Coordinates of C-alpha atoms in Angstrom, one line a residue:
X1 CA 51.8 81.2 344.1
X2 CA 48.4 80.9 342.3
X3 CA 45.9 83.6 341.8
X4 CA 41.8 83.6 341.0
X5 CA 39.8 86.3 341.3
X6 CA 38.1 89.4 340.1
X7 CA 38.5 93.8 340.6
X8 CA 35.8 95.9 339.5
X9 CA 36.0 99.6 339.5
X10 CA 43.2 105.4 335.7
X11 CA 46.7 106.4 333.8
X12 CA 50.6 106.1 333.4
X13 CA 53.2 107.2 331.0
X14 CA 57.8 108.9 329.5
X15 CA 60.5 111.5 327.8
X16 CA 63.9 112.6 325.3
X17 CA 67.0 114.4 324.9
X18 CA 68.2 116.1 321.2
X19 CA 70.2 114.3 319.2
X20 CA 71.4 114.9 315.6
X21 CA 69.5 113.9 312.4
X22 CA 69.5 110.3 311.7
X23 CA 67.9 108.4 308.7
X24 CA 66.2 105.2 309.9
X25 CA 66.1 103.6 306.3
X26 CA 70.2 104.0 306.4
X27 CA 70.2 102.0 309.2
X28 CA 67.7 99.5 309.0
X29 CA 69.9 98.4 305.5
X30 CA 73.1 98.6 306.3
X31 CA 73.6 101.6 304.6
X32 CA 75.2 103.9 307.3
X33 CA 78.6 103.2 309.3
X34 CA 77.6 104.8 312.3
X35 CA 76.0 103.4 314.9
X36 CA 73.0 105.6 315.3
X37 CA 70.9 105.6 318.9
X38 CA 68.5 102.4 319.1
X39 CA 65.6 104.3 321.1
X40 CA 64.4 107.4 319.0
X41 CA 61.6 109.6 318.8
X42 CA 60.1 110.4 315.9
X43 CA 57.4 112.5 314.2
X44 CA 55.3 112.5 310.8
X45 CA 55.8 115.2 308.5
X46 CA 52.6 117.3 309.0
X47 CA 52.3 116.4 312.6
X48 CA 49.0 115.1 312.0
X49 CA 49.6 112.0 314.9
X50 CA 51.4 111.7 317.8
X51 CA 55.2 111.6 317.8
X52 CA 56.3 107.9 318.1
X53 CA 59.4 106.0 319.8
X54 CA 61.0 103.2 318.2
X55 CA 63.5 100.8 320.0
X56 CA 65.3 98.5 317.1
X57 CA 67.5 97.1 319.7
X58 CA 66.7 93.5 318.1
X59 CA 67.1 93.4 313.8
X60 CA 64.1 90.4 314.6
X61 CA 61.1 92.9 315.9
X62 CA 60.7 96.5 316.5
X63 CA 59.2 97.8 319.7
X64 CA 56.7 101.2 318.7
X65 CA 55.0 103.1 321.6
X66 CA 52.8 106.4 320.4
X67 CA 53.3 109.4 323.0
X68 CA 49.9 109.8 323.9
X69 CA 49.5 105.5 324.4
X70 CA 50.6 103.4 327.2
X71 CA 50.6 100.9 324.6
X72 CA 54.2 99.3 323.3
X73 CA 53.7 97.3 320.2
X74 CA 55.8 94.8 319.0
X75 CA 56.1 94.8 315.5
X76 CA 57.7 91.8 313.1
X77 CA 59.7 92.4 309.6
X78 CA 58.0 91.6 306.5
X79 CA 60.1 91.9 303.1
X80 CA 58.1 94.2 300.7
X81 CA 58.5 95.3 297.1
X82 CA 62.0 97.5 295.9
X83 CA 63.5 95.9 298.9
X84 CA 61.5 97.6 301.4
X85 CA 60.5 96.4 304.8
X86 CA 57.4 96.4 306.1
X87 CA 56.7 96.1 310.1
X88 CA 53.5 94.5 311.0
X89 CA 51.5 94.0 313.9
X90 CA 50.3 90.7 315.7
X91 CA 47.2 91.1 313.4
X92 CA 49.1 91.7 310.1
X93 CA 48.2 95.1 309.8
X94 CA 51.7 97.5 308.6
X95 CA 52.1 99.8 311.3
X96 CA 55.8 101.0 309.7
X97 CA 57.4 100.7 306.1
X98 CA 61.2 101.3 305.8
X99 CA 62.9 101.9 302.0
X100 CA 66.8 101.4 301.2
X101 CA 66.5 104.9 300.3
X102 CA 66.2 105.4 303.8
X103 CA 62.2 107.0 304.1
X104 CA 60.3 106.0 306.7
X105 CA 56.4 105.7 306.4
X106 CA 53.9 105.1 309.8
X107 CA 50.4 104.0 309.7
X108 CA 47.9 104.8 311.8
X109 CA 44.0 104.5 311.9
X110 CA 43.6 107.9 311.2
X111 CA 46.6 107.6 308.0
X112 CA 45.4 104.3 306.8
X113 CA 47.4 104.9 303.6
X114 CA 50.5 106.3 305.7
X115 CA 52.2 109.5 306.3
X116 CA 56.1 110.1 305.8
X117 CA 57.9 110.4 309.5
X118 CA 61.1 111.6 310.6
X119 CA 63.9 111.4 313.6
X120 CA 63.7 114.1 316.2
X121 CA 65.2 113.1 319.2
X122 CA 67.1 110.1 321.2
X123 CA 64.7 108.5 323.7
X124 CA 64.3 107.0 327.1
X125 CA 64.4 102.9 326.4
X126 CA 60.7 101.7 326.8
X127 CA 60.1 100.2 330.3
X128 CA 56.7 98.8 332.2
X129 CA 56.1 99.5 335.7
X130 CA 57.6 96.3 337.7
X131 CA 54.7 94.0 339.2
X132 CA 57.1 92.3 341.9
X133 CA 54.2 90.9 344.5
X134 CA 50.6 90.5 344.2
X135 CA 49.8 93.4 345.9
X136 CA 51.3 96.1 342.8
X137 CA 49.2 93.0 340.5
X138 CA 46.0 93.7 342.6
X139 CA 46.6 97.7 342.4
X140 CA 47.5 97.6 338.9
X141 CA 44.4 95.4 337.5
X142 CA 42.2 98.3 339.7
X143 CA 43.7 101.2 337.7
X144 CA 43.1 98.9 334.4
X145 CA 39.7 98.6 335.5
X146 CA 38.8 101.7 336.3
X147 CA 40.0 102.9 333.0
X148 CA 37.8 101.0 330.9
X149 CA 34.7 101.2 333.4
X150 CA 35.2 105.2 332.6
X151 CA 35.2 104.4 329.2
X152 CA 32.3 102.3 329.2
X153 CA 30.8 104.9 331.8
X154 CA 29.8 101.8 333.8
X155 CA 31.2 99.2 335.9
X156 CA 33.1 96.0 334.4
X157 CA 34.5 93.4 336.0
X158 CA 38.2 92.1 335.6
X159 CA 38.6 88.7 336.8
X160 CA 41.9 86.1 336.4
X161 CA 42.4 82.5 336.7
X162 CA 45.0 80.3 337.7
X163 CA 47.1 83.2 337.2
X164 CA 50.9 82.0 338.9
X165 CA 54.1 84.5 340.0
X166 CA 55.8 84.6 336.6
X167 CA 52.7 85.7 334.4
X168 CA 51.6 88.2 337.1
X169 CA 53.5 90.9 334.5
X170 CA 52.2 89.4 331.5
X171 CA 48.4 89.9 332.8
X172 CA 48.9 93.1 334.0
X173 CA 50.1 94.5 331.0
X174 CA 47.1 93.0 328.8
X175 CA 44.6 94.3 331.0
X176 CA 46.0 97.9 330.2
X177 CA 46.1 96.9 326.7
X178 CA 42.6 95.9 326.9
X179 CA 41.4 99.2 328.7
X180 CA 43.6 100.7 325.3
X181 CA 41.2 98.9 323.1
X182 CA 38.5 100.0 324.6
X183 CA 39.0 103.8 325.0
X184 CA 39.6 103.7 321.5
X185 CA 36.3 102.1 320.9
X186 CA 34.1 104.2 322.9
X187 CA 35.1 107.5 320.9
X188 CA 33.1 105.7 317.9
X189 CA 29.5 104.9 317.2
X190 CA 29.8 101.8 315.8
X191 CA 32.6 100.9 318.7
X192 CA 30.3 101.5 321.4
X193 CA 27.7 99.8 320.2
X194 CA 29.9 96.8 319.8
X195 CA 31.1 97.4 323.6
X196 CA 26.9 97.0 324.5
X197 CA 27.6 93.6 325.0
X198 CA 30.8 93.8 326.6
X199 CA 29.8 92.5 330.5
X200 CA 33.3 90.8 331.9
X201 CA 36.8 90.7 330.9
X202 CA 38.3 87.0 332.0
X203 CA 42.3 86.6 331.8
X204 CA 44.0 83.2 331.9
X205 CA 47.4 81.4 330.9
X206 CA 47.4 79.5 327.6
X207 CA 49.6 78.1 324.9
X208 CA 49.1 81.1 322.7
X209 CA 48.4 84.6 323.3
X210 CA 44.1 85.7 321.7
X211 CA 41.1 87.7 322.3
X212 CA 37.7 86.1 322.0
X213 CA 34.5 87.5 322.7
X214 CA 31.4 85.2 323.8
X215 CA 28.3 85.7 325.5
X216 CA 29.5 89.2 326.7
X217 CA 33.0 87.6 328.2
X218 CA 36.0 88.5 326.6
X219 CA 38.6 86.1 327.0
X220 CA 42.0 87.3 326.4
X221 CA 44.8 84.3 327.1
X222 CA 48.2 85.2 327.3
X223 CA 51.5 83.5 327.2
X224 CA 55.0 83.5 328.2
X225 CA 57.2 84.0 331.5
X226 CA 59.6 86.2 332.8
X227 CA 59.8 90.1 333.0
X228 CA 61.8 90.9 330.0
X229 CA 60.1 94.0 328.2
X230 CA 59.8 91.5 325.2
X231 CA 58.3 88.2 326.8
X232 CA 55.7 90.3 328.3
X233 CA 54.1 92.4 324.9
X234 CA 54.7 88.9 322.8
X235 CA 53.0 87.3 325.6
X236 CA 49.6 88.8 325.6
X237 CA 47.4 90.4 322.2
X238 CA 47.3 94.1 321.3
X239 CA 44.7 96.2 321.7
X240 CA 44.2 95.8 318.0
X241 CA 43.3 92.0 318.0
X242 CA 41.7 93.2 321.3
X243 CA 39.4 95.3 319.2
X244 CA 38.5 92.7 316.4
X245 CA 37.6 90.3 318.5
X246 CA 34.9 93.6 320.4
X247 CA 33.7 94.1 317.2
X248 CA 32.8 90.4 316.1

């Protein structure tokens, strides 16, 4: 099955049961014996962002989803000074830094410079809604749509190319990472000046997951098959790269 086409014309998101304290540094080094819950919520020390879930189910990547985001990133390992480790975006931008003294620092737009952050609570496992047939696709790009027309307070069109059964997922999930992007641009001046231009949205398969913006088109490409939580975030680009290529 092959799909082309366009939608023009919008929300989702999870929860967590108590467990006791856990330190994520402990972990991450090898320090603690106990084999500590791999999904957790956590929260920075002032409360100053949202609480955050982790899943370090794989020691290769970290999956992070925000509480107030549909967004899952997935985050690679970087060794950093004092044997620390630092967890990056698909941009290189730290988004986490772990210490063998077991502290735990996030970093958001708002905390460029981080803030400290704690365990709370185990957590649900991250999960996507299934697309199983191209009708929930169809639905699905609609809501994505919507989103970012409401954000842009006028109407955009989503279109897709040459889009087969086993990326369905993939697309899906970066055209709700795109709306991401954009929400978070219209709440700034200088982001909704940049989203002015910002006419179509056009999603195809590629060799490599990017975001370009051209003559008002953005073009995001995504990668990958299959439905695994992992193949589909690594297949398609955050709404970070989303947003640098906006702003270009």
């Amino acid at each position: 099955m092959a799909l082309a086409g366009g939608v023009a014309a919008a929300l989702i998101a999870g929860g967590v049961a108590h467990a006791g304290p856990f330190n994520l540094g402990d972990e991450l080094f090898g320090h603690r014996p106990a084999k500590p819950p791999p999904v957790g919520l956590y929260r920075d020390s002032d409360d100053g962002d949202p609480p955050f879930i982790l899943d370090r189910s794989s020691p290769a990547l970290m999956l992070l989803r925000f509480e107030d985001s549909q967004e899952i990133w997935l985050l690679t390992p970087h060794p950093a000074s004092r044997g620390d480790m630092i967890y990056k975006n698909d941009v290189g931008e730290p988004m986490l830094r772990a210490t063998r003294l077991g502290g735990l620092t996030v970093f958001t737009p708002a905390r460029p410079d981080g803030m400290p952050a704690a365990f709370v609570a185990d957590a649900a496992p991250m999960r996507l809604p299934a697309t199983p047939n191209s009708t929930a696709f169809l639905l699905r790009m609609t809501v994505a749509t919507t989103r970012t027309s409401r954000a842009l307070q006028r109407g955009i069109v989503f279109d897709y190319h040459d889009v087969t059964a086993d990326v369905l997922p993939v697309v899906v999930d970066a055209a709700n990472v795109t709306a991401e992007a954009v929400v978070v641009l219209a709440k700034r001046a200088e982001g909704r000046h940049a989203l002015a231009r910002l006419v179509r949205v056009s999603f195809s398969p590629g060799r490599r997951p990017s975001a370009t913006m051209a003559n008002g088109v953005l073009e995001i490409v995504v990668s990958g098959k299959g439905n695994s939580l992992v193949a589909i975030i690594a297949g398609r680009p955050s709404s970070r790269r989303i947003e640098l290529a906006l702003e270009q």
